[in-house]
Coordinates of C-alpha atoms in Angstrom, one line a residue:
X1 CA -27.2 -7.9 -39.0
X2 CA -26.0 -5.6 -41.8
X3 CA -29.7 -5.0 -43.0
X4 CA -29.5 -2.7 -39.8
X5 CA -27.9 -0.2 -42.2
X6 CA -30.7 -0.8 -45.5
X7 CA -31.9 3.0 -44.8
X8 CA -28.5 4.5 -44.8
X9 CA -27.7 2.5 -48.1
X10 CA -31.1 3.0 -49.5
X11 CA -30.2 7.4 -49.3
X12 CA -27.0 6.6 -50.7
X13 CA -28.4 4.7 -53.5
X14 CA -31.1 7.5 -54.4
X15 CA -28.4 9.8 -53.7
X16 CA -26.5 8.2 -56.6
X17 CA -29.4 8.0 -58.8
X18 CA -30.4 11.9 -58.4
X19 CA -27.1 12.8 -59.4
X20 CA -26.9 10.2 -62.2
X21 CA -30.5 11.9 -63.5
X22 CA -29.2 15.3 -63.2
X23 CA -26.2 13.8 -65.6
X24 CA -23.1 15.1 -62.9
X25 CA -21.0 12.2 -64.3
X26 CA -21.2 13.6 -67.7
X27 CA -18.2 14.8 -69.4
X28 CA -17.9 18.0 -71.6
X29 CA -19.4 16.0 -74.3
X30 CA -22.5 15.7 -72.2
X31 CA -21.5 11.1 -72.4
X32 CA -21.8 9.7 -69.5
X33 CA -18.1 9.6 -67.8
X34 CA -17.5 5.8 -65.8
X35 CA -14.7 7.0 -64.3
X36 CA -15.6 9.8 -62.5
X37 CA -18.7 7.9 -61.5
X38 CA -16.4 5.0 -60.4
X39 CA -13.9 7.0 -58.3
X40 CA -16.8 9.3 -56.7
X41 CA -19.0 6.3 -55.5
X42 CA -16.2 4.1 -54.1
X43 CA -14.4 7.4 -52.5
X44 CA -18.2 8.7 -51.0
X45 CA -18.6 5.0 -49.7
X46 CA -15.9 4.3 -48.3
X47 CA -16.0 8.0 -46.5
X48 CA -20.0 7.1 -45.6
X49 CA -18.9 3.7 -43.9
X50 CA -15.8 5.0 -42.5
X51 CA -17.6 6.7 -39.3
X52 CA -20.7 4.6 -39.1
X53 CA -21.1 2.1 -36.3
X54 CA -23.4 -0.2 -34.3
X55 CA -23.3 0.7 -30.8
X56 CA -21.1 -1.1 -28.9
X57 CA -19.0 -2.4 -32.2
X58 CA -16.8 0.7 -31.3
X59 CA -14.6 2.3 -33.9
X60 CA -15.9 -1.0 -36.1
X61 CA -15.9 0.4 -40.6
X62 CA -19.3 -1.2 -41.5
X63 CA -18.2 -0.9 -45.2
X64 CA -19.1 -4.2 -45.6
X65 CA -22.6 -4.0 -43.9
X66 CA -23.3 -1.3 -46.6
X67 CA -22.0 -3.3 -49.2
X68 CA -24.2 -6.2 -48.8
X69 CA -27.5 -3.5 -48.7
X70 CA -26.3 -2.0 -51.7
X71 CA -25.9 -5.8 -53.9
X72 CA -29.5 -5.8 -52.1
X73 CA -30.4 -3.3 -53.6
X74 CA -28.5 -4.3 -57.3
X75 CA -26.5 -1.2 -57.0
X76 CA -23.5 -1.2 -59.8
X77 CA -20.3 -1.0 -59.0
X78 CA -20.4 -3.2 -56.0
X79 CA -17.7 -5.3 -56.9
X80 CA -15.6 -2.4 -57.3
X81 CA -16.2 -0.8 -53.9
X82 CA -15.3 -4.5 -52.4
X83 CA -12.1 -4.8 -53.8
X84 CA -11.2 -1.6 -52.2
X85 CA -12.3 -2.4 -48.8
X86 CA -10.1 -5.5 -49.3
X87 CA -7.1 -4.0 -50.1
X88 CA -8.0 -1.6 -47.1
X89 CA -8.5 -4.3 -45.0
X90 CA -5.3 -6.1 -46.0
X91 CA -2.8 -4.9 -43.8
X92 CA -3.8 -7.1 -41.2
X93 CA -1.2 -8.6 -42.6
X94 CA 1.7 -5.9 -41.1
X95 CA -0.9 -4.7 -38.5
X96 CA -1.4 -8.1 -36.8
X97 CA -5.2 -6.0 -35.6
X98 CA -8.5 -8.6 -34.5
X99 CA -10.3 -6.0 -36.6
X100 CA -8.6 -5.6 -39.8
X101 CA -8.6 -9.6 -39.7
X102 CA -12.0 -10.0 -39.1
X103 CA -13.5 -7.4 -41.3
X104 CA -11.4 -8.7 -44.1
X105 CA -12.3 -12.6 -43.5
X106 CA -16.1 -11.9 -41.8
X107 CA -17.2 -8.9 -43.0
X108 CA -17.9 -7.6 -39.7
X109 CA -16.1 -5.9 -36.6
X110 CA -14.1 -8.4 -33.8
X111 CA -17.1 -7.1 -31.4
X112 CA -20.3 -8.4 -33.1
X113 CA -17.5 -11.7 -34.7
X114 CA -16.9 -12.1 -30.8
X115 CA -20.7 -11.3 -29.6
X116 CA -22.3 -13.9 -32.6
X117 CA -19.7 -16.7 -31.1
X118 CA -21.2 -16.2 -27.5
X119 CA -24.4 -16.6 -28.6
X120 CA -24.2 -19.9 -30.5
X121 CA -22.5 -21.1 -27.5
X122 CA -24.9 -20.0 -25.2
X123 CA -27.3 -21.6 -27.3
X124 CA -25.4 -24.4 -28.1
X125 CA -25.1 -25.1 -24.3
X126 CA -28.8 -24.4 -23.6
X127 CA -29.8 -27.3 -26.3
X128 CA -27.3 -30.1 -26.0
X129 CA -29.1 -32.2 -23.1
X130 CA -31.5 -32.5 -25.9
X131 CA -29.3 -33.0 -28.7
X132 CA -30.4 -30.2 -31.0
X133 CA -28.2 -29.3 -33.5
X134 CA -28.5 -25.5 -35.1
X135 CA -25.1 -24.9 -36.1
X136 CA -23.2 -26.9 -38.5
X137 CA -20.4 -29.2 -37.3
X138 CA -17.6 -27.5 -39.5
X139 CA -18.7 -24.4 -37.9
X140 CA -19.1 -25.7 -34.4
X141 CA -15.3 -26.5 -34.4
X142 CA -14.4 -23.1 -35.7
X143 CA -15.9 -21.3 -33.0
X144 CA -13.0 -22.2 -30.9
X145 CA -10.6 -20.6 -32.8
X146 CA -12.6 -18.0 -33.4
X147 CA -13.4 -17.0 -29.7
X148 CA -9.4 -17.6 -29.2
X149 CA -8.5 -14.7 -32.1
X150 CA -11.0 -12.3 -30.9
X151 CA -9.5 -12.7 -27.1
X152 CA -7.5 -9.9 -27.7
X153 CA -6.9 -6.8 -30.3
X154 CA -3.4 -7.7 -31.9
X155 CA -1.0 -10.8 -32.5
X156 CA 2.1 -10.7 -33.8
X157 CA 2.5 -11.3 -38.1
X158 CA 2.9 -15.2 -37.1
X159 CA 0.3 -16.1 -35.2
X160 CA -2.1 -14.1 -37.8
X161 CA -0.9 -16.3 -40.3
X162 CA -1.9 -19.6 -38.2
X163 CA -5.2 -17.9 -37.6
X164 CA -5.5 -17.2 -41.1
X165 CA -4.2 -20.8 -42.2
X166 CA -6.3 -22.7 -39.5
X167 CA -9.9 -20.9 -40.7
X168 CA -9.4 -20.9 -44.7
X169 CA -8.8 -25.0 -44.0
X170 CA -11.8 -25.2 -42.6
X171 CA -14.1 -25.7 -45.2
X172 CA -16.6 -22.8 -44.1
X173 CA -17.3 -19.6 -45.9
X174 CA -15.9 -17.3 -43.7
X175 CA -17.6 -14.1 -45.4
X176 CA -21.4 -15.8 -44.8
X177 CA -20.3 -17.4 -41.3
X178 CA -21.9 -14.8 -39.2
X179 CA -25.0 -14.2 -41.6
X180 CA -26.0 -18.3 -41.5
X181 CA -25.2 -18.1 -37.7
X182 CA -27.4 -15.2 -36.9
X183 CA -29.9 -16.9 -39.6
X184 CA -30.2 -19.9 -37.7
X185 CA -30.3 -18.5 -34.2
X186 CA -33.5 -15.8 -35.5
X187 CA -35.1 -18.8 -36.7
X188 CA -34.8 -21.5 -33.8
X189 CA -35.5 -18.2 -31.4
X190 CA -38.6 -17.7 -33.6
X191 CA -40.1 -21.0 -34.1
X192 CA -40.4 -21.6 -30.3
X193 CA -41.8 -17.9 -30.2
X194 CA -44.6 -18.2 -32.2
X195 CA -45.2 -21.9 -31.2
X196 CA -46.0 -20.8 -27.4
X197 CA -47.8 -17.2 -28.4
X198 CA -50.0 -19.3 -31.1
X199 CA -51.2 -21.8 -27.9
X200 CA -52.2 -18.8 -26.5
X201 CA -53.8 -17.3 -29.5
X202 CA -55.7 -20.4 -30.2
X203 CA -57.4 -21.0 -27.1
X204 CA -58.3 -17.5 -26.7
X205 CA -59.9 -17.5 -30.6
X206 CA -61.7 -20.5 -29.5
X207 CA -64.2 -18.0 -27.1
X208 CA -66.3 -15.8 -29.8
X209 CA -66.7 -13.5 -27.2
X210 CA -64.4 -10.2 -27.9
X211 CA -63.9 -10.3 -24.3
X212 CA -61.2 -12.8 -23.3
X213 CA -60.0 -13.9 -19.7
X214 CA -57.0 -15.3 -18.4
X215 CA -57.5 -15.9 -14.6
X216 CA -55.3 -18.3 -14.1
X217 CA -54.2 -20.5 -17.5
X218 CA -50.6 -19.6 -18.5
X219 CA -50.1 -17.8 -20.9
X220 CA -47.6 -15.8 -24.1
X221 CA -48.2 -12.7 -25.7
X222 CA -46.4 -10.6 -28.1
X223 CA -47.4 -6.6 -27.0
X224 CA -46.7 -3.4 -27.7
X225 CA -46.9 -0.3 -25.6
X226 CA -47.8 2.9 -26.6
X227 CA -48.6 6.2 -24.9
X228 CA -50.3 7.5 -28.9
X229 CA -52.8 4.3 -29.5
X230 CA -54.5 6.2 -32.0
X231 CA -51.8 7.0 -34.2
X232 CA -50.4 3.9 -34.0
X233 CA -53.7 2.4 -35.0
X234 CA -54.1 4.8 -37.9
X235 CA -50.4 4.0 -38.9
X236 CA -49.8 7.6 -39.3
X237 CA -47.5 10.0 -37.4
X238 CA -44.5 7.6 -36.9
X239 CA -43.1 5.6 -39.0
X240 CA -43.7 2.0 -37.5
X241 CA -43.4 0.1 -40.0
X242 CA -39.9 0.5 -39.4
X243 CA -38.6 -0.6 -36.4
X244 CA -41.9 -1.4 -33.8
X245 CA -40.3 -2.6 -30.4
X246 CA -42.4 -5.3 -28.4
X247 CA -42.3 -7.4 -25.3
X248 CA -43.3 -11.2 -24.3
X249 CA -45.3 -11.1 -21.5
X250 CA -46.0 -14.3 -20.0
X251 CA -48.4 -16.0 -16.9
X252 CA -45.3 -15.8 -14.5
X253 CA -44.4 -12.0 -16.1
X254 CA -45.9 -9.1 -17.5
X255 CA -43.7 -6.2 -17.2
X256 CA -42.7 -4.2 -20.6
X257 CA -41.8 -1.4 -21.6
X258 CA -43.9 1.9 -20.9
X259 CA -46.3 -1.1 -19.3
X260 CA -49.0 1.4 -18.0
X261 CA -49.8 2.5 -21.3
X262 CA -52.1 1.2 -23.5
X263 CA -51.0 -2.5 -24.6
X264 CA -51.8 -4.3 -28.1
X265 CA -51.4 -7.7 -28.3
X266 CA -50.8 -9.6 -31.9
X267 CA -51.8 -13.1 -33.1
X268 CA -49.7 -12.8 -36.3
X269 CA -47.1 -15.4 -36.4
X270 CA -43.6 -13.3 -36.6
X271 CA -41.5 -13.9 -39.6
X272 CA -37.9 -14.8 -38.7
X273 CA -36.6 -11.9 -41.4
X274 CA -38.8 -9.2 -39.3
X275 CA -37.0 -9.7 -36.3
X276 CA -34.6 -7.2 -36.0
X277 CA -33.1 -8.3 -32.2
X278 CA -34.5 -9.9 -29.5
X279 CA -33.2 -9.4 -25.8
X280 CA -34.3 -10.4 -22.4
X281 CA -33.8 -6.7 -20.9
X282 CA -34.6 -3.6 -21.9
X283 CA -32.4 -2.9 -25.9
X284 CA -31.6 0.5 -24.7
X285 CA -32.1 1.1 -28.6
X286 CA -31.5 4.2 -30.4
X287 CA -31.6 5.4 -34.1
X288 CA -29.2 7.7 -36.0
X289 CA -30.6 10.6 -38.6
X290 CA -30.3 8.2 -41.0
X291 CA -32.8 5.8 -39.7
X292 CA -29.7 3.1 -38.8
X293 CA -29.8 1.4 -35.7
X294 CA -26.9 2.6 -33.1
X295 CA -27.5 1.7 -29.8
X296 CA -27.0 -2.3 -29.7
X297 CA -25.9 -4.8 -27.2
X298 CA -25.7 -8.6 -27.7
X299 CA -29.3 -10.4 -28.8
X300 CA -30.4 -13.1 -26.3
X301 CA -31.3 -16.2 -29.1
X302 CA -32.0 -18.5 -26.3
X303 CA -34.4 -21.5 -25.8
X304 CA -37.4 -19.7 -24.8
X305 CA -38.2 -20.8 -21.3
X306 CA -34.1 -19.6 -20.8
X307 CA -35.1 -16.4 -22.2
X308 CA -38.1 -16.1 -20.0
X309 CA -35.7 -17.0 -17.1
X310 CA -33.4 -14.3 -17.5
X311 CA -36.0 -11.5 -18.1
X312 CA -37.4 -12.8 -14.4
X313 CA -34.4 -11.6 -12.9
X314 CA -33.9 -8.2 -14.1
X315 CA -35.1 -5.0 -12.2
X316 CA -35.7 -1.9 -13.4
X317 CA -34.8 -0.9 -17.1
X318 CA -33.9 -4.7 -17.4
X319 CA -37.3 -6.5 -16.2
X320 CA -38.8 -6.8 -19.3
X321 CA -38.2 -8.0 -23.0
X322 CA -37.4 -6.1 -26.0
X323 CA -38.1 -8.0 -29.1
X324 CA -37.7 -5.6 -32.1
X325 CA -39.7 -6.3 -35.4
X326 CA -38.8 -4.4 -38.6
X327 CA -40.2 -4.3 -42.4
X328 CA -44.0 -5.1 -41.5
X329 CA -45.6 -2.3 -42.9
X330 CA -49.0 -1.4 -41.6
X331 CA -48.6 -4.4 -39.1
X332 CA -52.2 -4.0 -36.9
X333 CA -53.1 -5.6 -33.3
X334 CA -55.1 -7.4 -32.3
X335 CA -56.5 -7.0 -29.3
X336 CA -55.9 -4.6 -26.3
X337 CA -54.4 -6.0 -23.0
X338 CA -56.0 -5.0 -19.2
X339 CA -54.5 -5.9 -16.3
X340 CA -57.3 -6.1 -13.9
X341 CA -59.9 -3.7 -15.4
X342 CA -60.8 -2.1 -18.4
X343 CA -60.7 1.5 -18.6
X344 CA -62.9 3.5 -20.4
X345 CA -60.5 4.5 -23.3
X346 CA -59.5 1.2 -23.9
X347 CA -63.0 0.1 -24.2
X348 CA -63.5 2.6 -26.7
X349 CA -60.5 2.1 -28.6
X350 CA -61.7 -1.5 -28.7
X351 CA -65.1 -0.7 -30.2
X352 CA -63.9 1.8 -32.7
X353 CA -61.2 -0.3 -34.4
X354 CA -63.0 -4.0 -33.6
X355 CA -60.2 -5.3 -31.5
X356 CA -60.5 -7.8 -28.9
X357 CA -60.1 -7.0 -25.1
X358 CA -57.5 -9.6 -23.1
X359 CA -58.1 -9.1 -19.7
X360 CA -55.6 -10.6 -16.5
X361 CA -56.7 -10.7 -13.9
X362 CA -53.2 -11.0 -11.8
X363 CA -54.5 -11.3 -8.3
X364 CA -55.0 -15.3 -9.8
X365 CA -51.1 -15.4 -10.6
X366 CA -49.5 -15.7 -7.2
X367 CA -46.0 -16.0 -8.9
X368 CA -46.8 -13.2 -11.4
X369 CA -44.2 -10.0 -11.8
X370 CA -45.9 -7.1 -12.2
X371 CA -45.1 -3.5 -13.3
X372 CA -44.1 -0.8 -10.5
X373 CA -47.4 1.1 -11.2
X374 CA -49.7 -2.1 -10.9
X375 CA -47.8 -3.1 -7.7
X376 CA -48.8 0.7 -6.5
X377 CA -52.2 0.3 -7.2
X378 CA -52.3 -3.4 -5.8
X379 CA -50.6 -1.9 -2.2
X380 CA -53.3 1.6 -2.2
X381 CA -56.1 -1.3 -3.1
X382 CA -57.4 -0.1 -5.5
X383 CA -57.0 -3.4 -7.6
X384 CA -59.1 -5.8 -5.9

């Protein structure tokens, strides 16, 4: 989650370097002056961080977010600025505040420490008929307490100090907890991701015709939307390489987002450190000038078939998938997706960059969701 914030802390970091090359930390002497540069950084980040936040993390300091992309990035003085958000973050101490505690002990807000627990147990309860494990049992039995200190915004000093006691015995490094969690939900979420899309993938590679044909075979694919096809196939005019927001589309559902614009299907597995979030509704997503993510609700990492469950049922803004890739530059399609025929710009967009053509044909998928604008055209009949 905190490499949300890279491209704030990447202009910070070349911010630091600029003035570092134009020598502003240098004394009268024209030597280079540590503790101005010391007091400057740690007083700028701590200023940056102060008013930063993820959506719905509320008033939530993402010092610490900043602070991991910054040891990213090898950034000195590091270890100075996290001494000073621990000392800041201290007084949970007298304050007996959920968020002072959890920033201090997780490095992260009460809302995402509180959103990350319901998502391992939603997971955890979608995979124990089976008897999966993903999340460590030392962890497992912390989430309990956990869920029980974020339940509410202050305790008194006393029951802080239990919390306090009850996690440090645990055994678990509380400052990685949330990282490994999130870690291992991407990666279980992803695994069964690209294991149903590369069925799909394979049997349609297995016809060396560029047309391909579902009519009836289920079906995953990984697609993308967009209303400017040929910049986003020339890679030039927006910058998606990073953040590029997709949907699954499946035999029993193909609504996404902006579905009656052109639609590019991948066959690239997706790396588990490109996926950025993945929900079963519409992300509502939004960026801040500084590139940072700061629209963001809680990511569904659910066994798949659960996650294709839940997208059935929304309506509106909230029937389709958002899965959100980041940090694949130049990433290319495929192929083009046609619901039912193939227009005349798609077919040449097809020819000019070699792509394949996918075509459903949805009148064979009698349980199928569709789009509002193919129902339209279904009910004027002019889809036969």
């Amino acid at each position: 989650m905190y490499q949300m914030y890279m491209p704030l802390a990447k202009l910070f970091y070349e911010h630091i370097n600029d003035k570092i090359a134009k020598k502003q930390f240098n004394n009268s002497q024209n030597k280079f002056d540590f503790s101005v540069f010391e007091n400057y950084v740690t007083d700028q980040l701590l200023q940056m961080t102060t008013d930063k936040t993820l959506g719905y993390e509320g008033e939530a300091n993402v010092g610490y977010s900043v602070l991991k992309c910054l040891k990213d990035l090898k950034m000195p003085m590091t270890d100075v600025f996290k001494q000073k958000l621990d000392r800041q973050y201290s007084r949970y101490r007298i304050t007996g505040k959920t968020e002072d505690f959890c920033q201090r002990f997780f490095g992260y807000g009460a809302m995402h420490v509180e959103n990350l627990v319901q998502m391992a147990e939603a997971y955890q309860n979608s995979v124990q008929e089976q008897g999966q494990a993903l999340i460590d049992e030392k962890t497992l039995n912390l989430l309990p307490i956990v869920k029980e200190l974020t339940s509410q915004q202050q305790f008194s000093s006393e029951q802080i100090a239990e919390f306090e006691q009850k996690l440090q015995a645990s055994g678990v490094d509380l400052s990685q907890m949330c990282d490994s969690m999130e870690k291992g939900l991407k990666e279980s979420f992803t695994e069964s991701l690209n294991g149903q899309v590369q069925a799909t993938v394979d049997a349609l590679q297995a016809d060396s015709s560029k047309l391909k044909v579902l009519d009836g075979q289920d079906f995953n694919l990984v697609i993308h939307s967009s209303n400017t096809p040929e910049e986003f196939l020339e890679n030039s005019g927006q910058d998606y390489h990073q953040m590029l927001s997709t949907s699954l589309i499946d035999n029993k559902n193909i609504r996404a987002y902006q579905s009656a614009n052109v639609k590019f299907a991948f066959y690239e597995k997706i790396n588990p450190e490109n996926l950025l979030s993945a929900y079963s509704r519409d992300a509502s997503t939004d960026f801040s000038d500084e590139g940072v993510i700061s629209s963001f609700s809680n990511p569904d990492y659910l066994p798949l078939e659960e996650f294709k469950n839940k997208t059935r049922k929304g309506e509106g803004l909230s029937g389709y998938s958002e899965i959100m890739l980041t940090g694949q530059e130049n990433i290319r399609p495929d192929a083009i997706v046609c619901y039912d025929k193939i227009t005349e710009r798609e077919q040449n967009l097809a020819d000019q960059y070699n792509l394949d053509i996918i075509l459903i044909e949805t009148d064979r998928y009698k349980e199928m969701l569709k789009p509002d604008y193919l129902k339209e055209q279904t009910a004027e009949g002019n889809i036969e």
